[in-house]
Amino acid sequence: MALSKATFFTHLRTFANPRIRRRLPSSVSLRLLSFSSPEEAAAERRRRKRQLRMEPPLSALNRTQSPPKPQQSPYYLNPNNPKLPEHVSALTGNRLNLHNRILALVRDNDLDEAALYTRHSIYSNCRPTIFTINAVLAALLRQSRYSDLLSLHRFITQAGVVPNIVTHNLVFQTYLDCRKPDTALEHYKQFHNDAPMNPSPTTYRVLVKGLVDNNKLDRAMDIKTEMDSRGFAPDPLVYHYLMLGHARVSDGDAVLGLYEELRGKLGGVVEDGVVFGCLMKGYFVKGMEKEAMECYEEALGKEKKKMSAVGYNSVLDALARNGRFDEALKLFDRMMNEHKPPQRLSVNLGSFNVIVDGYCGEGRFKEAMEVFRKMGEYRCSPDALSFNNLIERLCDSGMVAEAEEVYGEMEGKGVSPDEFTYGLLMDACFREKRADDAAGYFRKMVESGLRPNLAVYNRLVDGLVKVGKVDEAKSFFELMVKKLKMDVASYQFMMKVLSDAGRLDEMLQIVDTLLDDNGVDFDEEFQEFVKGELSKEGREEELTKLMEEKERLKAEAKAKEAEAAEAAKRSARAAVASLLPSKLFGNKETGSESKPEGEIQALNEESTNATGSEPELAEKTTETEGDRASEEPGTA
């Protein structure tokens, strides 16, 4: 180990001048520049190593002592921290094989089996990843099976599966699609406070679009402000949704203001063409058609903006809804020519929906149906919303046969009709004086497991009554009274129909059912209505008798319940009384036989009273054992 130059020259000056010679510290030893033999050099090295182990070098002594920093345990070792979602690297081996099997079920449209397989795998040796679960949830969302989605989400949450940001976005989208924006915002607040992750740009897109669709424009603007405060870059798609919401309420100034705000944040140039369709709508709302068409030329002219399928659809909708349908058709042809998946996606399901809606608005239903059936050529599959849009347009124009033809194509496309589909066909059949077919569609809806709301039921019963089919109306009433939460108006309507038909006995049966149903308040106003109907034949006293009979039956039922409870108590006391003598006297067989009946009864009463206080029972038991010990001397 060689000395540095500075230390070497210091030693030389010290030896050359005896007056400044000083004693060196023990930690610094004088080292000769050469040794007589290798063994001597090795011995010197061993000596210095021993000395360094005993005395640290000067550099170590002069080092400032800093307090040791407390070591923080990793995030995942702290049980108080929320669990983190799995990384994509977990999707390997058997879990990847399970993922592929479930995806195969999803592609085969067997969502029930996919969801059931996912549930069973949760508690198996091969647990599905959150990515597998998200695939099933997204498939359920695409088919609008909201209750099944929320049920599966609740199940995985209780099973301890940690959701990621995609899972939260799917839940937000579900509640917003169900027209429950307040619930969605409540879940977002909980996510914001508790989740160990930050929202993504997709989260804000989902929230803003859903709030705009639910007419919560002010709250959507607040979400945009929150997005800006968190440091996210301005998102043209978020501005597109907000501009669309203001265009729907005919607020052209707000549309233009949002566009100017976006352009200012992007440095004066907006390259994304997704906002130009809504900008055109803002100009059309203000009556500035020239500026709207100039905006159209700017977006799709020589210096073409970056247009996605959503941007194209927005421009198509702006043209079709403002008397420029021919321009919209030219643009649609251009989009189909540019559509070359997967490299270029310029057409999607929304494009066809806009054109079909435009053709129907022009009264060109044949062309609308042709375009609708050409979706498959461009790898677009219609959903229930697309079918309902075309069916509604056809039904409103009196083309019920064509609407039923389109309805028949749903099964072949793998699309299940929903409540809105059956409601459209039912109303169209009533307008065409086809009450039996209308009732058939309603029955199909119930048999398929769908849950029609009270408004659809009321339209059905009203339509059947108008054509004199009272029996059918009453049968549907009996079918739905247990499935729907009937209101007072629904009960009164059916009672009125039966009263007008002279079937008061059946009306009283409904009253009997109503009195058993605690969900409807049979108040004085309701009673006066029933008495008024019964007074047509002088039978208003029958309502009073029926109500008194109901009260008597309820009183008898309560008395029987009380008697049964008292009998249960007596049996419990007798059981306790039969056990206590054997414990107190140690005689199971002869104890009760050696005593008179009166003493046994007194003992039972005493034992029953003793059960009310366990300390007293323990004290009596101790005294009895002490007496027995004193009566048997010598046993110790």
XYZ file of C-alpha atoms in Angstrom:
636
model
C 0.000 0.000 0.000
C 1.867 3.129 -1.247
C 1.811 6.569 0.374
C 0.483 9.547 -1.492
C 2.895 12.226 -2.740
C 1.745 14.808 -0.212
C 2.310 12.436 2.733
C 5.713 11.380 1.354
C 7.046 14.965 1.071
C 5.717 15.798 4.532
C 7.730 12.922 6.018
C 10.867 14.067 4.158
C 10.605 17.639 5.479
C 10.117 16.334 8.995
C 13.241 14.192 8.919
C 15.291 16.955 7.276
C 14.434 19.549 9.979
C 14.771 18.082 13.474
C 13.229 21.198 15.075
C 9.817 20.602 13.552
C 9.962 16.895 14.151
C 6.835 15.856 15.943
C 5.390 12.658 17.131
C 3.239 10.969 14.553
C -0.096 9.563 15.574
C -0.279 5.860 16.153
C -2.519 5.423 13.161
C 0.237 6.691 10.809
C 3.234 4.402 10.589
C 6.542 5.116 8.926
C 6.889 2.986 5.915
C 10.197 2.229 4.255
C 10.377 2.380 0.522
C 11.897 -1.069 0.168
C 12.236 -4.353 2.027
C 15.075 -6.776 2.163
C 12.946 -9.725 1.203
C 9.408 -10.566 0.061
C 8.743 -12.227 3.397
C 9.497 -8.953 5.203
C 7.109 -7.052 2.914
C 4.381 -9.622 3.549
C 4.923 -9.377 7.299
C 4.629 -5.593 7.106
C 1.385 -5.867 5.177
C -0.062 -8.241 7.773
C 0.963 -5.897 10.584
C -0.675 -2.900 8.975
C -3.897 -4.855 8.327
C -4.054 -5.845 11.997
C -3.486 -2.214 13.009
C -6.243 -0.949 10.688
C -8.659 -3.461 12.153
C -7.883 -2.153 15.654
C -7.606 1.565 14.804
C -9.644 3.080 11.922
C -7.866 5.428 9.504
C -7.843 9.196 10.019
C -10.306 9.702 7.167
C -12.824 7.622 9.084
C -12.238 9.610 12.295
C -12.722 12.959 10.554
C -15.935 11.889 8.829
C -19.032 13.651 10.130
C -21.437 11.348 11.819
C -24.934 11.611 10.289
C -27.878 9.931 11.961
C -28.963 6.799 10.123
C -32.045 7.258 7.998
C -34.990 5.131 9.026
C -35.565 2.454 6.469
C -39.043 2.580 5.009
C -40.654 -0.749 4.366
C -41.825 -1.391 0.813
C -45.343 -0.271 -0.060
C -46.707 -3.773 -0.400
C -45.469 -4.822 3.081
C -47.567 -2.203 4.874
C -50.945 -3.796 5.654
C -52.560 -0.360 5.987
C -51.875 0.554 2.360
C -54.426 -0.387 -0.305
C -53.460 -3.375 -2.398
C -52.016 -2.727 -5.824
C -53.504 -4.365 -8.922
C -51.665 -7.119 -10.691
C -49.112 -6.370 -13.377
C -49.565 -7.724 -16.876
C -46.585 -10.018 -16.251
C -48.912 -12.129 -14.064
C -50.696 -13.254 -17.231
C -48.456 -16.265 -17.884
C -48.574 -20.038 -17.663
C -51.839 -21.594 -16.552
C -53.386 -18.193 -15.937
C -52.746 -17.300 -19.562
C -54.352 -20.562 -20.677
C -57.379 -19.777 -18.515
C -57.486 -16.278 -20.017
C -57.549 -17.701 -23.548
C -60.299 -20.203 -22.709
C -62.526 -17.487 -21.282
C -61.829 -15.226 -24.270
C -62.910 -18.072 -26.561
C -66.259 -18.181 -24.732
C -66.597 -14.420 -25.127
C -65.907 -14.638 -28.863
C -68.563 -17.361 -29.135
C -71.014 -14.967 -27.428
C -71.478 -17.387 -24.545
C -71.250 -14.720 -21.873
C -73.195 -16.678 -19.267
C -70.671 -19.507 -19.394
C -67.765 -17.039 -19.457
C -69.022 -15.258 -16.338
C -69.729 -18.563 -14.563
C -66.291 -19.933 -15.475
C -64.715 -16.757 -14.106
C -66.612 -17.067 -10.825
C -65.644 -20.717 -10.355
C -61.996 -19.984 -11.117
C -61.750 -17.303 -8.430
C -61.440 -19.893 -5.640
C -59.520 -22.488 -7.659
C -55.798 -23.150 -7.835
C -55.607 -21.093 -11.045
C -57.082 -17.718 -10.198
C -57.965 -15.422 -13.149
C -56.139 -12.141 -13.478
C -57.883 -8.787 -13.443
C -57.265 -8.610 -17.208
C -59.391 -11.726 -17.746
C -62.133 -10.327 -15.551
C -62.047 -7.017 -17.410
C -62.549 -8.841 -20.716
C -65.732 -10.469 -19.399
C -66.984 -7.201 -17.888
C -66.396 -5.345 -21.165
C -68.302 -8.018 -23.107
C -71.250 -7.717 -20.721
C -71.163 -3.947 -21.105
C -71.215 -4.173 -24.904
C -74.423 -6.199 -24.706
C -75.964 -3.844 -22.112
C -76.171 -6.568 -19.474
C -75.667 -4.122 -16.669
C -77.068 -6.212 -13.805
C -74.823 -9.173 -14.681
C -71.822 -6.848 -14.922
C -72.428 -5.297 -11.517
C -73.073 -8.719 -9.991
C -69.748 -10.056 -11.282
C -67.943 -6.901 -10.144
C -69.438 -7.238 -6.670
C -68.352 -10.878 -6.560
C -64.712 -10.201 -7.434
C -64.593 -7.309 -4.973
C -65.773 -9.562 -2.154
C -63.255 -12.199 -3.258
C -60.389 -9.741 -2.796
C -59.440 -9.247 -6.447
C -57.827 -5.810 -6.760
C -59.354 -3.813 -9.655
C -57.253 -1.690 -11.963
C -58.149 1.540 -13.719
C -59.901 -0.307 -16.563
C -62.220 -1.998 -14.068
C -63.165 1.328 -12.520
C -63.798 2.842 -15.955
C -66.160 -0.022 -16.830
C -68.123 0.516 -13.616
C -68.384 4.263 -14.291
C -69.573 3.562 -17.837
C -72.172 1.072 -16.572
C -73.816 3.483 -14.153
C -73.777 6.284 -16.714
C -75.393 4.055 -19.336
C -78.045 3.077 -16.768
C -78.959 6.760 -16.354
C -77.530 6.885 -12.842
C -74.994 9.718 -13.047
C -75.138 10.469 -9.323
C -74.163 6.896 -8.494
C -71.326 7.056 -11.020
C -70.027 10.264 -9.459
C -70.240 8.727 -5.999
C -68.127 5.794 -7.167
C -65.672 8.211 -8.770
C -65.383 10.116 -5.488
C -64.681 6.897 -3.634
C -62.111 5.930 -6.268
C -60.467 9.344 -5.962
C -60.168 9.022 -2.185
C -59.241 5.371 -1.729
C -57.729 3.884 -4.878
C -53.911 3.599 -5.038
C -53.875 4.892 -8.615
C -54.687 8.047 -10.536
C -57.431 8.449 -13.131
C -56.407 8.092 -16.750
C -57.461 10.260 -19.701
C -59.954 7.524 -20.571
C -61.538 7.978 -17.143
C -62.253 11.633 -17.865
C -63.541 10.799 -21.343
C -65.978 8.255 -19.927
C -67.192 10.618 -17.214
C -67.581 13.663 -19.452
C -69.389 11.770 -22.212
C -71.724 10.031 -19.749
C -72.558 13.247 -17.922
C -73.274 15.043 -21.204
C -75.560 12.194 -22.308
C -77.388 12.421 -18.963
C -77.878 16.195 -19.297
C -75.349 16.970 -16.537
C -73.458 19.541 -18.569
C -72.404 21.697 -15.626
C -70.956 18.708 -13.803
C -69.130 17.676 -16.978
C -67.532 21.110 -17.117
C -66.381 20.633 -13.513
C -64.750 17.335 -14.476
C -62.905 19.122 -17.299
C -61.674 21.745 -14.832
C -60.466 19.014 -12.479
C -58.651 17.372 -15.379
C -56.845 20.640 -16.109
C -55.901 21.114 -12.458
C -54.294 17.667 -12.363
C -51.919 18.620 -15.152
C -53.399 16.538 -17.961
C -52.817 17.762 -21.491
C -55.898 19.253 -23.194
C -57.836 16.371 -24.732
C -59.680 17.239 -27.987
C -62.090 14.336 -27.434
C -63.167 15.739 -24.063
C -63.747 19.121 -25.700
C -65.695 17.367 -28.458
C -68.129 15.885 -25.909
C -68.546 19.227 -24.151
C -69.097 21.108 -27.417
C -71.651 18.479 -28.439
C -73.528 18.970 -25.172
C -73.722 22.733 -25.678
C -74.817 22.243 -29.293
C -77.708 20.054 -28.122
C -79.013 22.867 -25.946
C -78.519 25.350 -28.819
C -75.759 27.275 -27.060
C -73.598 28.222 -30.030
C -71.548 30.790 -28.122
C -70.407 28.162 -25.614
C -69.409 25.857 -28.493
C -67.250 28.530 -30.080
C -65.814 29.493 -26.684
C -64.691 25.939 -25.982
C -63.042 25.703 -29.399
C -61.137 28.942 -28.830
C -60.041 27.690 -25.411
C -58.723 24.463 -26.906
C -56.942 26.263 -29.708
C -55.280 28.605 -27.220
C -53.995 25.690 -25.134
C -52.648 23.921 -28.229
C -50.661 26.920 -29.461
C -53.199 28.291 -31.928
C -53.482 25.192 -34.161
C -55.876 22.264 -33.671
C -54.629 19.278 -35.629
C -57.203 16.770 -34.373
C -60.335 16.957 -36.533
C -62.627 15.450 -33.903
C -63.825 18.901 -32.776
C -64.704 20.295 -36.203
C -68.054 18.530 -36.470
C -69.246 20.102 -33.226
C -67.790 23.435 -34.333
C -69.913 23.199 -37.486
C -72.979 22.509 -35.325
C -72.193 25.599 -33.297
C -72.078 27.705 -36.452
C -75.319 26.149 -37.717
C -77.003 26.915 -34.380
C -76.003 30.564 -34.735
C -77.244 30.633 -38.354
C -73.722 31.034 -39.759
C -73.909 28.458 -42.571
C -71.087 30.064 -44.557
C -68.669 29.768 -41.620
C -69.850 26.192 -41.026
C -69.016 25.142 -44.589
C -65.671 26.960 -44.373
C -64.949 24.906 -41.279
C -65.903 21.805 -43.282
C -63.437 22.733 -46.023
C -60.734 23.403 -43.424
C -61.217 19.990 -41.868
C -61.394 17.969 -45.107
C -59.840 20.213 -47.720
C -56.312 20.237 -49.073
C -54.742 20.709 -45.659
C -56.695 17.874 -44.178
C -56.828 17.531 -40.419
C -56.167 14.318 -38.582
C -59.586 12.672 -38.871
C -60.640 9.565 -36.986
C -63.905 7.662 -37.368
C -65.387 9.694 -34.500
C -64.378 12.948 -36.196
C -65.869 11.843 -39.504
C -69.105 10.821 -37.788
C -69.402 14.204 -36.105
C -69.059 15.986 -39.447
C -71.551 13.567 -41.053
C -74.092 14.253 -38.328
C -73.642 18.020 -38.635
C -74.279 17.880 -42.395
C -77.195 15.427 -42.236
C -79.069 17.340 -39.530
C -78.751 20.739 -41.178
C -80.039 20.175 -44.703
C -76.724 19.072 -46.245
C -77.473 15.384 -46.668
C -76.049 15.208 -50.203
C -72.715 16.477 -48.877
C -72.968 13.891 -46.131
C -73.410 11.100 -48.697
C -70.327 12.261 -50.623
C -68.322 12.293 -47.428
C -69.631 8.826 -46.509
C -68.476 7.428 -49.869
C -65.075 8.990 -49.293
C -64.883 7.424 -45.854
C -65.705 3.964 -47.195
C -63.015 4.303 -49.852
C -60.431 5.262 -47.217
C -61.490 2.453 -44.879
C -58.759 -0.201 -45.018
C -58.618 -2.056 -41.726
C -56.498 -2.521 -39.756
C -54.230 0.210 -41.166
C -56.966 2.814 -41.627
C -60.268 2.866 -39.736
C -62.456 5.635 -41.094
C -65.870 3.917 -40.738
C -67.476 2.390 -37.682
C -70.944 1.527 -36.437
C -71.736 5.168 -35.686
C -71.104 6.111 -39.324
C -73.777 3.716 -40.548
C -76.204 4.827 -37.834
C -75.858 8.469 -38.930
C -76.458 7.651 -42.606
C -79.384 5.318 -41.846
C -80.938 8.015 -39.696
C -80.362 10.555 -42.467
C -81.994 8.339 -45.107
C -85.000 7.817 -42.826
C -85.231 11.557 -42.248
C -85.377 12.009 -46.026
C -88.081 9.329 -46.313
C -85.780 6.983 -48.252
C -86.342 3.871 -46.175
C -85.321 1.377 -48.856
C -81.856 2.930 -49.105
C -81.686 3.061 -45.303
C -82.270 -0.698 -45.042
C -79.709 -1.377 -47.786
C -77.034 0.631 -45.989
C -77.952 -1.040 -42.701
C -77.416 -4.486 -44.196
C -74.049 -3.489 -45.711
C -72.444 -3.058 -42.289
C -70.965 -6.552 -42.311
C -68.961 -5.805 -45.466
C -66.961 -3.239 -43.504
C -66.512 -5.393 -40.388
C -69.183 -3.518 -38.444
C -71.751 -5.428 -36.410
C -75.016 -3.693 -35.482
C -76.014 -3.616 -31.839
C -79.411 -3.332 -30.158
C -79.267 0.474 -30.393
C -78.777 0.332 -34.185
C -81.689 -2.069 -34.627
C -83.919 -0.005 -32.341
C -83.108 3.172 -34.270
C -84.167 1.653 -37.600
C -87.199 -0.141 -36.116
C -88.409 3.062 -34.484
C -88.089 5.002 -37.746
C -89.980 2.315 -39.661
C -92.724 2.056 -37.038
C -93.211 5.819 -36.918
C -93.706 5.772 -40.690
C -96.306 2.985 -40.532
C -93.983 0.352 -42.049
C -94.658 -2.257 -39.370
C -94.048 -5.225 -41.668
C -90.585 -3.924 -42.557
C -89.911 -3.234 -38.877
C -90.822 -6.811 -37.996
C -88.541 -8.001 -40.804
C -85.645 -6.095 -39.283
C -86.589 -7.482 -35.864
C -86.374 -10.999 -37.298
C -82.781 -10.345 -38.396
C -81.611 -9.638 -34.839
C -81.226 -13.271 -33.845
C -79.122 -14.016 -36.934
C -76.791 -11.136 -36.027
C -76.390 -12.385 -32.461
C -78.225 -9.394 -30.979
C -80.854 -9.835 -28.273
C -83.903 -7.536 -28.310
C -84.311 -5.381 -25.231
C -87.334 -3.825 -23.529
C -87.281 -0.858 -25.901
C -87.422 -3.141 -28.948
C -90.522 -4.973 -27.717
C -92.128 -1.721 -26.613
C -91.719 -0.230 -30.110
C -93.261 -3.269 -31.795
C -96.094 -3.457 -29.249
C -97.056 0.189 -29.751
C -96.862 -0.198 -33.550
C -99.169 -3.227 -33.451
C -101.710 -1.340 -31.357
C -101.687 1.475 -33.916
C -102.326 -1.102 -36.640
C -105.273 -2.612 -34.675
C -103.304 -5.787 -33.983
C -103.938 -6.175 -30.266
C -103.166 -9.898 -30.186
C -99.745 -9.377 -31.765
C -99.062 -6.516 -29.351
C -99.904 -8.771 -26.391
C -97.694 -11.468 -27.921
C -94.681 -9.145 -28.040
C -95.225 -8.192 -24.409
C -95.468 -11.846 -23.415
C -92.241 -12.620 -25.313
C -90.534 -9.829 -23.427
C -91.578 -11.304 -20.074
C -90.731 -14.883 -21.054
C -87.252 -13.878 -22.238
C -86.382 -12.681 -18.751
C -86.628 -8.952 -19.443
C -88.324 -6.648 -16.963
C -90.725 -4.171 -18.572
C -91.342 -1.015 -16.627
C -94.689 0.189 -15.405
C -95.172 2.567 -18.353
C -94.967 -0.269 -20.913
C -97.401 -2.349 -18.857
C -99.851 0.536 -18.618
C -99.741 1.019 -22.407
C -100.446 -2.680 -22.902
C -103.428 -2.812 -20.556
C -104.835 0.434 -21.921
C -104.574 -0.861 -25.492
C -106.269 -4.145 -24.637
C -109.106 -2.426 -22.798
C -109.733 -0.048 -25.704
C -110.396 -2.986 -28.021
C -112.606 -4.733 -25.442
C -110.169 -7.448 -24.356
C -110.834 -7.122 -20.634
C -109.992 -10.764 -19.819
C -106.576 -10.468 -21.446
C -105.948 -7.206 -19.598
C -106.862 -8.819 -16.281
C -104.613 -11.826 -16.984
C -101.663 -9.511 -17.630
C -102.524 -7.627 -14.454
C -102.381 -10.849 -12.447
C -99.126 -11.782 -14.193
C -97.364 -8.499 -13.494
C -98.786 -7.522 -10.108
C -96.098 -9.632 -8.386
C -93.279 -8.550 -10.720
C -93.911 -4.822 -10.856
C -94.357 -2.362 -8.065
C -97.857 -1.255 -8.967
C -98.904 2.243 -8.040
C -102.349 3.412 -6.975
C -103.260 4.551 -10.508
C -102.613 1.070 -11.931
C -104.845 -0.554 -9.333
C -107.605 1.979 -9.812
C -107.480 1.621 -13.595
C -108.036 -2.149 -13.452
C -110.746 -1.765 -10.791
C -112.509 0.809 -12.954
C -112.385 -1.511 -15.961
C -113.872 -4.412 -13.987
C -116.520 -2.159 -12.437
C -117.609 -0.868 -15.828
C -117.878 -4.468 -17.009
C -120.119 -5.320 -14.017
C -117.539 -7.639 -12.449
C -117.520 -6.249 -8.929
C -116.638 -9.587 -7.346
C -113.356 -9.621 -9.252
C -112.781 -6.023 -8.207
C -113.219 -7.058 -4.565
C -110.673 -9.832 -5.116
C -108.185 -7.177 -6.203
C -108.998 -5.236 -3.035
C -108.402 -8.410 -1.042
C -104.991 -8.790 -2.713
C -104.280 -5.113 -2.148
C -104.964 -5.371 1.584
C -102.390 -8.159 1.821
C -99.832 -6.032 -0.047
C -98.125 -3.655 2.354
C -96.464 -1.789 -0.531
C -99.606 0.207 -1.420
C -101.363 2.449 1.068
C -105.104 1.778 1.068
C -105.936 5.222 2.407
C -109.287 6.960 2.783
C -109.183 8.415 -0.730
C -108.617 4.970 -2.194
C -111.429 3.556 -0.051
C -113.812 6.255 -1.268
C -112.967 5.335 -4.855
C -113.811 1.660 -4.226
C -117.013 2.554 -2.380
C -118.039 4.767 -5.266
C -117.683 1.875 -7.706
C -119.545 -0.524 -5.375
C -122.359 1.981 -4.836
C -123.385 1.512 -8.466
C -125.028 -1.732 -7.324
C -125.554 -0.790 -3.677
C -122.748 -2.971 -2.358
C -120.585 -0.405 -0.635
C -121.021 -2.170 2.741
C -119.123 -5.161 1.389
C -115.902 -3.160 1.491
C -116.388 -2.501 5.211
C -117.098 -6.174 5.855
C -114.033 -7.193 3.843
C -111.775 -4.823 5.761
C -113.204 -6.011 9.121
C -112.660 -9.624 8.091
C -109.076 -8.828 7.140
C -108.481 -7.162 10.502
C -109.966 -10.182 12.314
C -107.767 -12.601 10.373
C -104.701 -10.500 11.091
C -105.590 -10.424 14.817
C -106.054 -14.196 14.872
C -102.727 -14.668 13.094
C -101.002 -12.488 15.689
C -102.692 -14.392 18.521
C -101.556 -17.715 17.063
C -98.013 -16.399 16.751
C -98.066 -15.250 20.367
C -99.469 -18.619 21.505
C -96.813 -20.479 19.544
C -94.114 -18.309 21.111
C -95.501 -18.973 24.589
C -95.614 -22.704 23.904
C -92.010 -22.606 22.816
C -91.088 -20.865 26.048
C -92.981 -23.472 28.128
C -91.257 -26.332 26.335
C -87.891 -24.690 26.934
C -88.686 -24.286 30.646
C -89.774 -27.910 30.907
C -86.554 -29.034 29.251
C -84.498 -27.000 31.692
C -86.540 -28.313 34.612
C -85.956 -31.903 33.523
C -82.200 -31.367 33.460
C -81.700 -29.384 36.695
C -82.738 -32.095 39.244
C -80.146 -34.537 37.865
C -77.425 -31.919 38.191
C -78.493 -30.803 41.668
C -79.022 -34.212 43.322
C -76.988 -36.559 41.145
C -79.929 -38.972 40.738
C -81.226 -39.304 37.224
C -83.774 -42.093 37.715
C -84.876 -42.222 41.367
C -84.620 -38.564 42.243
C -87.977 -37.597 40.839
C -89.631 -40.898 41.812
C -88.711 -40.612 45.539
C -90.464 -37.257 45.907
C -94.164 -36.560 45.972
C -95.757 -34.859 43.013
C -96.192 -31.564 44.866
C -92.513 -31.432 45.784
C -91.509 -32.156 42.191
C -93.720 -29.327 40.956
C -92.265 -26.956 43.555
C -88.774 -28.047 42.584
C -89.543 -27.391 38.912
C -90.851 -23.918 39.706
C -87.755 -23.249 41.797
C -85.550 -24.508 38.988
C -87.366 -22.303 36.473
C -86.817 -19.264 38.632
C -83.195 -20.239 39.027
C -82.575 -20.067 35.281
C -83.034 -16.307 35.314
C -79.773 -15.806 37.245
C -76.728 -17.921 36.569
C -74.821 -16.734 39.711
C -77.705 -17.839 41.958
C -77.802 -21.215 40.198
C -74.067 -21.667 40.717
C -74.423 -20.716 44.405
C -77.256 -23.229 44.938
C -75.288 -25.939 43.211
C -72.281 -25.251 45.455
C -74.420 -25.374 48.621
C -75.987 -28.686 47.550
C -72.592 -30.254 46.897
C -71.428 -29.005 50.316
C -74.415 -30.621 52.044
C -73.746 -33.877 50.265
C -70.112 -33.776 51.372
C -71.106 -33.188 55.021
C -73.600 -36.077 54.920
C -70.897 -38.493 53.748
C -68.080 -38.302 56.343
C -64.994 -40.276 55.734
C -65.225 -40.178 51.981
C -62.399 -37.677 51.860
